[in-house]
Coordinates of C-alpha atoms and ligand atoms in Angstrom, one line a residue:
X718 CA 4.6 -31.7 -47.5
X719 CA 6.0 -29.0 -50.4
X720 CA 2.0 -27.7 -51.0
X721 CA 1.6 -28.2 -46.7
X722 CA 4.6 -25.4 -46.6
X723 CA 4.3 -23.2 -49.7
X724 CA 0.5 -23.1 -49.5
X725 CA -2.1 -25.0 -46.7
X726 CA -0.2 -23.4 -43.8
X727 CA 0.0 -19.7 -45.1
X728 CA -3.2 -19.5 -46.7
X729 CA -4.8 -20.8 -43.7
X730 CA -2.6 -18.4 -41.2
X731 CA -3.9 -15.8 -43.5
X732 CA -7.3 -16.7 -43.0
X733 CA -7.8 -16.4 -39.9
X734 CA -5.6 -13.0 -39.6
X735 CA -8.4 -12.0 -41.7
X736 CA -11.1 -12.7 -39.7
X737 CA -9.0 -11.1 -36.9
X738 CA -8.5 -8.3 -39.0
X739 CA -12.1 -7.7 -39.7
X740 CA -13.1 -8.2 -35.7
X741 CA -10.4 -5.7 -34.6
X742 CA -12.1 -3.1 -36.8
X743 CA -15.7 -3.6 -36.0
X744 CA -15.9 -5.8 -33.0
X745 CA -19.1 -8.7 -33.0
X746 CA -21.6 -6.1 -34.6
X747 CA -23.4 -7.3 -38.2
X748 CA -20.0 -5.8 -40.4
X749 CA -17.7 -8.1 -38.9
X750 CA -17.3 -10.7 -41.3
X751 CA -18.3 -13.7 -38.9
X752 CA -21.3 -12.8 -38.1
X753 CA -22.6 -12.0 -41.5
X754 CA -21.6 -15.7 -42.9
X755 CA -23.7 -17.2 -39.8
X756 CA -26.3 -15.0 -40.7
X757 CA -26.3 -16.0 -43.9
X758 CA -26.2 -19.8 -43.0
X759 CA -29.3 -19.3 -40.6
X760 CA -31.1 -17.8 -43.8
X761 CA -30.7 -21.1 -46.0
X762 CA -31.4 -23.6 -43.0
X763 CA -34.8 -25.2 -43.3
X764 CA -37.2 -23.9 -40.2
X765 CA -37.3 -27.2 -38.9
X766 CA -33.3 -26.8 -38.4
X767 CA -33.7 -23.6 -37.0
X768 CA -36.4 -24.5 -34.4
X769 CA -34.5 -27.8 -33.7
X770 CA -31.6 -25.2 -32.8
X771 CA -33.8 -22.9 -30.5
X772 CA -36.0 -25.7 -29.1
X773 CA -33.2 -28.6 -28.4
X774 CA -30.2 -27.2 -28.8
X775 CA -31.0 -23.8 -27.1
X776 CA -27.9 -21.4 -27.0
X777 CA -25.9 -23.8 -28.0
X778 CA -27.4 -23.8 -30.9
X779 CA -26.4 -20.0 -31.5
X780 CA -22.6 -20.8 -30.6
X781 CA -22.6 -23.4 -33.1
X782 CA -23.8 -20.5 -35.6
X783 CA -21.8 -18.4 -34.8
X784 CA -18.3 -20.5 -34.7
X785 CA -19.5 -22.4 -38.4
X786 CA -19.7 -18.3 -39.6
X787 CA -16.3 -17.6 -38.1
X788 CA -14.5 -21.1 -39.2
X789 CA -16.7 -20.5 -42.9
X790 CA -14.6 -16.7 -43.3
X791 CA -11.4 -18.1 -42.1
X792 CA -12.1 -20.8 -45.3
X793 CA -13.1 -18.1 -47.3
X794 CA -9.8 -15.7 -46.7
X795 CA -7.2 -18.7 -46.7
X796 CA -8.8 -19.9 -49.9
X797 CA -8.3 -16.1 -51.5
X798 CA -4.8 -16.6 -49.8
X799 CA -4.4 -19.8 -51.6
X800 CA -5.3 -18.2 -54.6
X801 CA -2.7 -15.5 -54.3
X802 CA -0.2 -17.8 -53.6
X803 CA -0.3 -19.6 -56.3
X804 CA -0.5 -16.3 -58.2
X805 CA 2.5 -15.2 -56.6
X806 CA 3.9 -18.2 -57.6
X807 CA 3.0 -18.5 -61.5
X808 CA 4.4 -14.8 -61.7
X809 CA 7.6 -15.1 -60.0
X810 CA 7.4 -12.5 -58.0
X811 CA 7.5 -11.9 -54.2
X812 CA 5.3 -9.0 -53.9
X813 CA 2.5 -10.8 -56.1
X814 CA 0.8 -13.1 -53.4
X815 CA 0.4 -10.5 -50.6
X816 CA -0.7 -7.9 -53.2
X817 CA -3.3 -10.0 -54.8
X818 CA -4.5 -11.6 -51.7
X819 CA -5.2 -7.9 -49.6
X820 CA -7.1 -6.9 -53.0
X821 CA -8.8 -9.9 -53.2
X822 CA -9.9 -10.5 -49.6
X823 CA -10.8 -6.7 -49.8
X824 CA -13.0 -7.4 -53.0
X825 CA -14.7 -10.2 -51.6
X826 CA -15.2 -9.0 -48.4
X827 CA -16.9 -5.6 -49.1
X828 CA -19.1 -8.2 -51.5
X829 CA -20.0 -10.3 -48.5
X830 CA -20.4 -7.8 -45.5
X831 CA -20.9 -4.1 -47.5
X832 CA -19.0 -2.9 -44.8
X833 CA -15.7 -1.5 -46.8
X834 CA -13.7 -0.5 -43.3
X835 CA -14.0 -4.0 -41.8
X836 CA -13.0 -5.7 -45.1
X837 CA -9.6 -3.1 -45.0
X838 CA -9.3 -4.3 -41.6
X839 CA -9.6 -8.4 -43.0
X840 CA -7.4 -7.2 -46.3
X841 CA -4.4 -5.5 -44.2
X842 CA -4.1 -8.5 -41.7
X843 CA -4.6 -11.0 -44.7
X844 CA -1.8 -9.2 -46.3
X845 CA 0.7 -9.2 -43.9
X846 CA 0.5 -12.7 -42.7
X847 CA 1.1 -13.1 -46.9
X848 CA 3.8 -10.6 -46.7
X849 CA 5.5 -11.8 -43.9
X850 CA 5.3 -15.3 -45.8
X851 CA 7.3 -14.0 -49.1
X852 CA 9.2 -12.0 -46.8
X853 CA 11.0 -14.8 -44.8
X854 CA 12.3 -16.7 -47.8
X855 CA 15.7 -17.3 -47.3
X856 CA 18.1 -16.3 -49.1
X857 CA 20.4 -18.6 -52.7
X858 CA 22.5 -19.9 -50.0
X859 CA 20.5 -21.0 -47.1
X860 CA 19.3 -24.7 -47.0
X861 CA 15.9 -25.1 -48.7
X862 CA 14.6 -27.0 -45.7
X863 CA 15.6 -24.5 -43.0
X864 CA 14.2 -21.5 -45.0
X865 CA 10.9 -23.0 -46.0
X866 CA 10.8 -24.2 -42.2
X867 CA 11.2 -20.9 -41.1
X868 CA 8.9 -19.0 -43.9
X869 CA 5.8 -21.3 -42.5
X870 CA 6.5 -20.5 -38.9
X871 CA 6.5 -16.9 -39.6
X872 CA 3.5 -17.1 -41.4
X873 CA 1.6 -18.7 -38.6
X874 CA 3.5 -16.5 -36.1
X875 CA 1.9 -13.5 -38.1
X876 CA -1.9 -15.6 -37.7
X877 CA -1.4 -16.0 -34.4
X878 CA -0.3 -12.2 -33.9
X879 CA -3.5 -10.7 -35.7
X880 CA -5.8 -12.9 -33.2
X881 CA -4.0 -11.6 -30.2
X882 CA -4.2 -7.8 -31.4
X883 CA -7.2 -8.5 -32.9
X884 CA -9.4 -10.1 -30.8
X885 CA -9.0 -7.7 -27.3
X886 CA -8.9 -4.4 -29.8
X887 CA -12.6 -5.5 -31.6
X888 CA -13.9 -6.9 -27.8
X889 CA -13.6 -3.3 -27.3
X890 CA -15.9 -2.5 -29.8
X891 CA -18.3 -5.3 -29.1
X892 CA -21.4 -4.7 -27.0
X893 CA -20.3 -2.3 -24.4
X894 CA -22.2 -2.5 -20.9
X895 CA -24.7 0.6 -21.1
X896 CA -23.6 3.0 -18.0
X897 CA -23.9 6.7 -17.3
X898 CA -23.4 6.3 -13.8
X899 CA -25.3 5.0 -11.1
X900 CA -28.5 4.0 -11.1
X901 CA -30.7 7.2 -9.2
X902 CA -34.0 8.9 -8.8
X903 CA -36.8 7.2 -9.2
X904 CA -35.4 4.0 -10.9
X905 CA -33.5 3.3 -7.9
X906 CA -35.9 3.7 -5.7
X907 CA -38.2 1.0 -7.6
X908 CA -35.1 -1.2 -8.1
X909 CA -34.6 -1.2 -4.1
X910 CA -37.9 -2.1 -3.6
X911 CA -38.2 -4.8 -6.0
X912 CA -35.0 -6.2 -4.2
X913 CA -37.1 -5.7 -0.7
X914 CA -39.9 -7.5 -2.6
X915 CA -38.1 -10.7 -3.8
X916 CA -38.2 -13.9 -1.6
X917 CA -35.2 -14.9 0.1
X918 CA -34.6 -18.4 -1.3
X919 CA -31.4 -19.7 -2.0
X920 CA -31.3 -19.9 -6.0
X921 CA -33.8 -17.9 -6.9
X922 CA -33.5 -15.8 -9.2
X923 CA -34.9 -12.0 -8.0
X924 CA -37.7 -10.0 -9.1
X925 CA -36.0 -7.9 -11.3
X926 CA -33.7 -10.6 -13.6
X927 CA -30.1 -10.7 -13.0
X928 CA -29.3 -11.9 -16.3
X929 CA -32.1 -11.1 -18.9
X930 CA -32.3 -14.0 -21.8
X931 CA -31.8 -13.1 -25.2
X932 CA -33.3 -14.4 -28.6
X933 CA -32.0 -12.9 -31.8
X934 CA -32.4 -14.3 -35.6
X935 CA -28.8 -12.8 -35.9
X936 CA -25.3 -13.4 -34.9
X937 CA -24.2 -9.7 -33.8
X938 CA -26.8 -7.3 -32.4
X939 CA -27.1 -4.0 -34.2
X940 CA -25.1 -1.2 -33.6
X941 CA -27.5 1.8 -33.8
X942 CA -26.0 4.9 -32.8
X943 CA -29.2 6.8 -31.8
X944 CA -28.4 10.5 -33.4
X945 CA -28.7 8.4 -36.5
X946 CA -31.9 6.7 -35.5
X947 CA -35.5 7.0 -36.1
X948 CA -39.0 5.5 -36.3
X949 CA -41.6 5.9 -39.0
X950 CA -45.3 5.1 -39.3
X951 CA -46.0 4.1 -42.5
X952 CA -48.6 1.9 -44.6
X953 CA -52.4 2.3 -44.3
X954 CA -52.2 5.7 -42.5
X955 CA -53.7 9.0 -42.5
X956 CA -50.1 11.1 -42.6
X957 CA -46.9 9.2 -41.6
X958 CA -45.0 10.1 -39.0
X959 CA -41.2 9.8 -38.2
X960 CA -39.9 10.6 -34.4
X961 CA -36.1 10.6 -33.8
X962 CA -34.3 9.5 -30.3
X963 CA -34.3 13.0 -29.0
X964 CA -38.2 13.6 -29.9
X965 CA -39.3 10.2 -28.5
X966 CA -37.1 10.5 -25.4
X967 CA -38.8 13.9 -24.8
X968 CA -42.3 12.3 -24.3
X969 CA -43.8 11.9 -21.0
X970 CA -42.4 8.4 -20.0
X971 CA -43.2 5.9 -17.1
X972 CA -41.1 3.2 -15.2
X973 CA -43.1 -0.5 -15.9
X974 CA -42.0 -3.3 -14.5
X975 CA -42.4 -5.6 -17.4
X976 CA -41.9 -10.0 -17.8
X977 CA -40.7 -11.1 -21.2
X978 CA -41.7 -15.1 -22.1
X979 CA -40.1 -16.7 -25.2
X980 CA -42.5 -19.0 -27.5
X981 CA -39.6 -21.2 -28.3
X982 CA -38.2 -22.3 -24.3
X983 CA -39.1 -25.3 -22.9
X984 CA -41.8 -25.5 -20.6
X985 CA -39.8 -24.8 -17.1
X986 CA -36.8 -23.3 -19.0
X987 CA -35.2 -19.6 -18.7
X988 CA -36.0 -17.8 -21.3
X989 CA -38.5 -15.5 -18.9
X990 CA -37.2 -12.7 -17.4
X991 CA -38.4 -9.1 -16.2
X992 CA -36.9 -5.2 -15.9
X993 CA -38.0 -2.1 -14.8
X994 CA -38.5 -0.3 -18.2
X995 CA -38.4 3.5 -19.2
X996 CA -41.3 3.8 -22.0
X997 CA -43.6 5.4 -24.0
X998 CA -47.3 4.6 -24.5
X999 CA -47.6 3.9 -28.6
X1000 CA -50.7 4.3 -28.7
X1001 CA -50.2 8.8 -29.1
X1002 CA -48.0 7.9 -32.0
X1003 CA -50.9 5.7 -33.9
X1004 CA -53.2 8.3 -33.1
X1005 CA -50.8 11.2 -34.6
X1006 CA -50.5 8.6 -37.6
X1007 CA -54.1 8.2 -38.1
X1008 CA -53.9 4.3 -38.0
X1009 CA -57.7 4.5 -37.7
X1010 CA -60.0 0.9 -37.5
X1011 CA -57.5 -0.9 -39.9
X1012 CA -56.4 -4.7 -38.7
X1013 CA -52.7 -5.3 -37.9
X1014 CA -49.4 -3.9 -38.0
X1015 CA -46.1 -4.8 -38.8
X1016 CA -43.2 -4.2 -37.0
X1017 CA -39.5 -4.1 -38.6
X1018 CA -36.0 -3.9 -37.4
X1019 CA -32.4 -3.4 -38.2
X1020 CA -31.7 -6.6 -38.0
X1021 CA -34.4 -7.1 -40.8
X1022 CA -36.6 -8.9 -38.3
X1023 CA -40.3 -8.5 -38.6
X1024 CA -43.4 -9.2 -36.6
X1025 CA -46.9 -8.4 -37.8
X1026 CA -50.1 -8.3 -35.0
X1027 CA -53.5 -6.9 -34.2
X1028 CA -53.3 -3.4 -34.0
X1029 CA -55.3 -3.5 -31.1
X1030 CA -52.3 -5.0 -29.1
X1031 CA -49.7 -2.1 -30.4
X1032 CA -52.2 0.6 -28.9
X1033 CA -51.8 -1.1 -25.8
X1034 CA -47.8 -1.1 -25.9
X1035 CA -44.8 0.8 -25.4
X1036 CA -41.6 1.7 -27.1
X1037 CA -38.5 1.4 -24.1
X1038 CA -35.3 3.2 -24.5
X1039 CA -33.7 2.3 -21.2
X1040 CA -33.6 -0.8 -18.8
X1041 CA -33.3 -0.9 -15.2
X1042 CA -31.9 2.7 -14.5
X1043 CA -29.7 2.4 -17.9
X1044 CA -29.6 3.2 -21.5
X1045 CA -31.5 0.0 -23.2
X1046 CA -28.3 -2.4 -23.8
X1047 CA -27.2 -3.2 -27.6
X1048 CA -28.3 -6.8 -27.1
X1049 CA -31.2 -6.1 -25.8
X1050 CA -32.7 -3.5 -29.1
X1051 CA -31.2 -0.4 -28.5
X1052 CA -32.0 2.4 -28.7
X1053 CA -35.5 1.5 -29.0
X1054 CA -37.4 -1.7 -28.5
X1055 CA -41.4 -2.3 -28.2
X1056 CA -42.7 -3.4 -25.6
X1057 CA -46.2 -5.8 -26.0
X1058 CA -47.5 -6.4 -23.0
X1059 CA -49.2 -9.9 -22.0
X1060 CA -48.0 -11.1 -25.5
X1061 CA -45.1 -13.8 -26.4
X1062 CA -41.9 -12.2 -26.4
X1063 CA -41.1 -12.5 -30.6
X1064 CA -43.2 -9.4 -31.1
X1065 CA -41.7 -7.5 -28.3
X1066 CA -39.4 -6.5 -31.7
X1067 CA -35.8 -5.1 -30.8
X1068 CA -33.8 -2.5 -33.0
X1069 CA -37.7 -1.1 -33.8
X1070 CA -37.6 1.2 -37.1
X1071 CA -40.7 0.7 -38.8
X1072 CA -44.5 1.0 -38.2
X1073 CA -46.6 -0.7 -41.0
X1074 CA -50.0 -0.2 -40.2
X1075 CA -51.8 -3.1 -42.7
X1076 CA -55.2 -3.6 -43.9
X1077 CA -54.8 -7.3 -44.7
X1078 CA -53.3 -9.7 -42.1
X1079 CA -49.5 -10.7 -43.4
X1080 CA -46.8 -13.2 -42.0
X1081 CA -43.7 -12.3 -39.3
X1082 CA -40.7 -14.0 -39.2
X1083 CA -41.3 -16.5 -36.6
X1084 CA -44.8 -17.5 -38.2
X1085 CA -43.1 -17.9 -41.5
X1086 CA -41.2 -20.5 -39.6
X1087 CA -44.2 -22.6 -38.7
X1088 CA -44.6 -21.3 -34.9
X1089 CA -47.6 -19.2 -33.4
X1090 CA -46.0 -16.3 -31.0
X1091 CA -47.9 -13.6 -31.6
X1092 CA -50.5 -13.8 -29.4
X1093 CA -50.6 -13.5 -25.6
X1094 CA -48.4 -15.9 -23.3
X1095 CA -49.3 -19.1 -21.5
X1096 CA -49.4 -19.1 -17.9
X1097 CA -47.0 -21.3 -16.4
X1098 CA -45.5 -22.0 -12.6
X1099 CA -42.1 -22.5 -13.1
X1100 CA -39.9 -24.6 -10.1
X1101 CA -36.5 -23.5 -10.1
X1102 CA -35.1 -23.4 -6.5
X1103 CA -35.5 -26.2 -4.1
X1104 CA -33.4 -25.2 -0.5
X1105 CA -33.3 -28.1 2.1
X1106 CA -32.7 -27.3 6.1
X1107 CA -33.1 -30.0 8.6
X1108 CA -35.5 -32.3 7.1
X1109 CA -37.3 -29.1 5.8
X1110 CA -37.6 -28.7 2.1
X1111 CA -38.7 -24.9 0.8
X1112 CA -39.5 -25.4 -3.3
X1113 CA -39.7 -22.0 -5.2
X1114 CA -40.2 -20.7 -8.6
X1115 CA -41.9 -17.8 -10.8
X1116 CA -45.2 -17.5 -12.0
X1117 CA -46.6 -15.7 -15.1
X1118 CA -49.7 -15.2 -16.6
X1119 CA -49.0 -11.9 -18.7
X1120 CA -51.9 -9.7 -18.2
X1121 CA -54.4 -12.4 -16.8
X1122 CA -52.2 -11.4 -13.7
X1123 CA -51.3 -14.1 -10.8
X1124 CA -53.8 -14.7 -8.1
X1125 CA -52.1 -18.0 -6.4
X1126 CA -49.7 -20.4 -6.6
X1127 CA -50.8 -24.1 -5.9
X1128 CA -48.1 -26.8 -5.0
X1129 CA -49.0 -30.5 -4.4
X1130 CA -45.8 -32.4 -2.8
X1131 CA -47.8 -35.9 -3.6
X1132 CA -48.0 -36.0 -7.3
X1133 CA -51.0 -34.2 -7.5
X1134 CA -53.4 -35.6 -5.3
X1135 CA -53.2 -32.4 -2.2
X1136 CA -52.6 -28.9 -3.0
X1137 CA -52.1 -26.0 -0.2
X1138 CA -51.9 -22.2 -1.2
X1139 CA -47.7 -21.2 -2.1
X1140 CA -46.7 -17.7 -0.5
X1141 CA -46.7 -15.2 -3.2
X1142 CA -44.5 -12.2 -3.8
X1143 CA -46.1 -8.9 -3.1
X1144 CA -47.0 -7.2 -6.7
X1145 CA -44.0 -5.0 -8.6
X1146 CA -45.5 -1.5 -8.5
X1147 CA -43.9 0.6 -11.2
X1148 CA -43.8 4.6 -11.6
X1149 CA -47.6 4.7 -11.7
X1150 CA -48.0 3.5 -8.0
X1151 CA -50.4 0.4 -8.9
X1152 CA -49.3 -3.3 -9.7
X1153 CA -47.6 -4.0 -12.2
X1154 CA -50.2 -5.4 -14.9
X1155 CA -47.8 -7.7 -16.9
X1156 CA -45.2 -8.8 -14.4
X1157 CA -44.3 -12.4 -12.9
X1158 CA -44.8 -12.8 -9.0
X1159 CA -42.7 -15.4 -6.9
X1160 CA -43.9 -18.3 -5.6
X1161 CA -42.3 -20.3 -2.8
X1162 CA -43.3 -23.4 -0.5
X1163 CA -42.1 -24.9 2.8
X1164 CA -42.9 -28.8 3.7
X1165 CA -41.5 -31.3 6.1
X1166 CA -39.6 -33.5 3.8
X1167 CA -41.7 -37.2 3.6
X1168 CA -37.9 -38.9 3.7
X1169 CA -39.0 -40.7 0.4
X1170 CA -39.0 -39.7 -3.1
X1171 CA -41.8 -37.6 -4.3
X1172 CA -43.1 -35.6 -7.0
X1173 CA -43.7 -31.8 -6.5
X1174 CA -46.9 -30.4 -9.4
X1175 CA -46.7 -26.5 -9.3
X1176 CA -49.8 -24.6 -11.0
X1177 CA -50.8 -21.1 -11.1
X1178 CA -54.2 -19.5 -11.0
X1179 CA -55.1 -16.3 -12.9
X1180 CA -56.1 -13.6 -11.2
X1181 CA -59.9 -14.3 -12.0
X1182 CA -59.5 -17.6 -10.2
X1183 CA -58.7 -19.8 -13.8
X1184 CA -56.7 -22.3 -13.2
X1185 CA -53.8 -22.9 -15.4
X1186 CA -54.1 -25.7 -17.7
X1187 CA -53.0 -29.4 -17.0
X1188 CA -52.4 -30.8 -20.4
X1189 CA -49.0 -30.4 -21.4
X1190 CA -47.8 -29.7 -24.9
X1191 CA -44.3 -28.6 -26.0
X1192 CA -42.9 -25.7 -27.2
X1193 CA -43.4 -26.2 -31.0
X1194 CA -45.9 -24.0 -32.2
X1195 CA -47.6 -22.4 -29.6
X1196 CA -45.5 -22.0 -26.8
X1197 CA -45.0 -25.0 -24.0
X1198 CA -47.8 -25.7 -21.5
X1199 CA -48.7 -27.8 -18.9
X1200 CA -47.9 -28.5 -14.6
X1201 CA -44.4 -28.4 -14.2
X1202 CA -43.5 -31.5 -12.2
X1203 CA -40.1 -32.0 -10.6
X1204 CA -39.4 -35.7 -9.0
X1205 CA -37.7 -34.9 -5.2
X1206 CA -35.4 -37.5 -3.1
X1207 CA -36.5 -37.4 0.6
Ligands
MTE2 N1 -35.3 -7.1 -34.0 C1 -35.5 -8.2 -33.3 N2 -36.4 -8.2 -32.3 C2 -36.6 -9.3 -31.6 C3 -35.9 -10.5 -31.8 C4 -35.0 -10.5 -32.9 O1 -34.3 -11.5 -33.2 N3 -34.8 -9.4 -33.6 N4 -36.2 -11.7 -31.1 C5 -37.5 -11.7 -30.5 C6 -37.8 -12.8 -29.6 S1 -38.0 -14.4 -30.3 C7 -37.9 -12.7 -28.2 S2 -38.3 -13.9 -27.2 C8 -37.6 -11.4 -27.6 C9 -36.5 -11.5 -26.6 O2 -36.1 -10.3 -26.1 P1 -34.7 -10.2 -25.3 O3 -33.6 -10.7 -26.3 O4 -34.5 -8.7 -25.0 O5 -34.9 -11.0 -24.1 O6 -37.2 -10.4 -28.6 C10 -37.9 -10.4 -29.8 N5 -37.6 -9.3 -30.6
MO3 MO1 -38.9 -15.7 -28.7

């Protein structure tokens, strides 16, 4: 009970005003000291872990991160706290503990994150929750019980206070919704018709995503402030070259409607979205490089994420800076993603900084980890809305075939053995007037229900007439594949 009250409780309300402390300052970017413990747990799990996260446990998987990084700092400060108690203790003195724990909490801190302003912020709260602790002692004559009583309630009323200030002031500083405004001009114009374009099923998601996925290998995005940014080519090149924000955003830029497919989802599962996206062909920046015949490139990030690929596909890409009539969100690689397309989405790589044109293939991130996302996506029909009316039932879903394009939609409401045509979407047509050339179409399907259960196949043909593949095979390595199939009461 003695070491519950004169150390467990404080330390541990100390801890977490810490972490508070360290979120109030910098929000859920890479400083805050959270996020860089879950990144550093994520470095040291086995790849089998990691793809058992993605693969199974999906998002989830990055909540669990990202709360075992939170609850690992709160351990980290309260045991400093601890520390400093006991310090405080040995010494005699009432000053001692909340002295020695701010300095050491600072110290350790700075070590972990190298970001001195958050660890001041996780040092300051540390230290008062400690000094609010020494503070309350009461006095020759009180009761021992009642003082002690009233010291540990203190102490966790001072936790509880840093969390409260804490947490709304470093929300603030999180990822803050891009906006200058309305969306106008010519953006708007393609958004509207996009809108016009999608079919009006019930639970179908649009044309243009409501909520785009994310996948990133860590906790808090980047926070790049893009006066500070810039890109380099680099490696096997003639001369390298190094554009900033301002230079890039100057170029002659086009609105592409543009599908993104993760490697990892399962084989009818979310992770495929698309946006209208303000870019810049690469291929002017190899050619002011000089990347000349040489094999493959490597990408890298600020998140230290990297991606290496046939050069071949980067002259085909883009670099985006904004994202449906708005600055490029943080989440999503601002200020300046690239943009691959046809190909899996691991090498559409976010946060972009470096160009490393190679002359010997090398290994990216994901590959290191045993998958094979490099190359261009699977097609797949996915079935995601099913609307019933008076013994009608209308199926519906996305197709995407990245730039094989979509020529038809097949459903079979028998298991397989009868297929009719689906109606399609019209094409997305971006700033260039012509189809979109790496964009999902719609798909959708009205039958009279057979008032029994049935299965529902949905496949897609290229736009060359191939038919997508039947075989299915799941995510791990090479991206999921297969007929989605979907069993339907009557
Ligand atoms: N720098 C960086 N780029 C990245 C990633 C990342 O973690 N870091 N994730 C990749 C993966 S696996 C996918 S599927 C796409 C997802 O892009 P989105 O998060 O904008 O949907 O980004 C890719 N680019
Ligand atoms: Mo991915």
């Amino acid at each position: 009970m003695d070491t519950l009250r004169s150390t467990a409780v404080p330390a541990a309300a100390a801890g977490v005003a810490g972490v508070a402390g360290s979120f109030a300052v910098v929000g859920f970017t890479p400083a805050f000291v959270g996020s860089t413990l879950s990144d550093a747990v994520a470095l040291v799990t086995p790849g089998v872990v990691v793809t058992f996260a993605i693969t199974v446990l999906g998002d989830l998987g990055k909540q669990l991160t990202v709360a075992g990084g939170v609850a690992l700092a709160a351990a980290l400060f309260g045991s400093l706290a601890a520390f400093a108690l006991a310090v405080g203790r040995a010494l005699g003195s009432r000053a001692a503990a909340p002295v020695v724990g701010a300095a050491s909490v600072f110290g350790v801190a700075t070590l972990v994150t190298a970001a001195p302003l958050a660890s001041l912020g996780a040092a300051a709260a540390a230290g008062a929750a400690l000094a609010v602790h020494a503070g309350l002692s009461g006095g020759a004559t009180e009761p021992v019980d009642s003082g002690a009583r009233r010291r540990v309630l203190g102490t966790l009323a001072a936790g509880l206070a840093a969390v409260g200030i804490g947490y709304p002031l470093g929300t603030l500083r999180g990822p803050a919704a891009p906006s200058d405004g309305e969306v106008t001009g010519e953006a708007r114009a393609l958004l509207d018709d996009a809108a016009a374009k999608s079919l009006p099923v019930g639970g179908l998601e649009p044309l243009v995503s409501d909520e785009f996925y994310r996948v990133d290998i860590a906790a808090a995005p980047p926070a790049i402030d893009p006066e500070e940014w810039s890109l380099s080519v680099t490696g096997a090149v003639e001369s390298e070259v190094d554009v900033g924000y301002d230079d890039l955003t100057a170029m002659p830029s086009s609105e592409v409607f543009s599908t993104l497919r993760c490697v990892g989802e399962p084989l009818n599962g979310r992770k495929m979205d698309t946006a209208l996206w303000t870019a810049v062909p690469l291929a002017d920046l190899l050619e002011r490089a000089g990347a000349g015949e040489n094999c493959c490139v490597m990408l890298r990030a600020a998140d230290d994420y990297y991606e290496e690929f046939p050069l071949a596909a980067l002259e085909s890409g883009m670099l985006a800076y904004r994202m449906n009539g708005r600055p490029l969100p943080r989440g999503h690689g601002a200020p300046v993603r690239a943009l691959i397309p046809g190909h899996w989405g691991e090498i559409n790589v976010k946060w972009l900084t470096e160009i490393e044109v190679l002359s010997e293939p090398a290994e990216g991130y994901w590959e290191n980890r045993g998958w094979h996302g490099t190359g261009p996506v699977n097609t797949v029909a996915k079935l995601h809305a099913v609307e019933r009316d008076d013994g009608r039932i209308t199926v519906a879903g996305h197709a995407y075939a990245g730039t094989r394009g979509v020529s038809a939609v097949e459903v079979s409401t028998d298991g397989g053995a009868t297929w009719t045509g689906a109606t399609l979407s019209e094409p997305l047509v971006g700033s260039d007037g012509a189809p979109a050339a790496d964009a999902w179409r719609q798909w959708s399907h009205e039958y009279e229900s057979p008032g029994e259960r049935h299965e529902v196949v949905v496949r897609a043909r290229e736009a060359d007439g191939t038919l997508q593949p039947e075989d299915r095979a799941d995510a791990f390595p090479s991206g999921p594949t297969g007929w989605v199939s979907r069993e339907l009461r009557g």
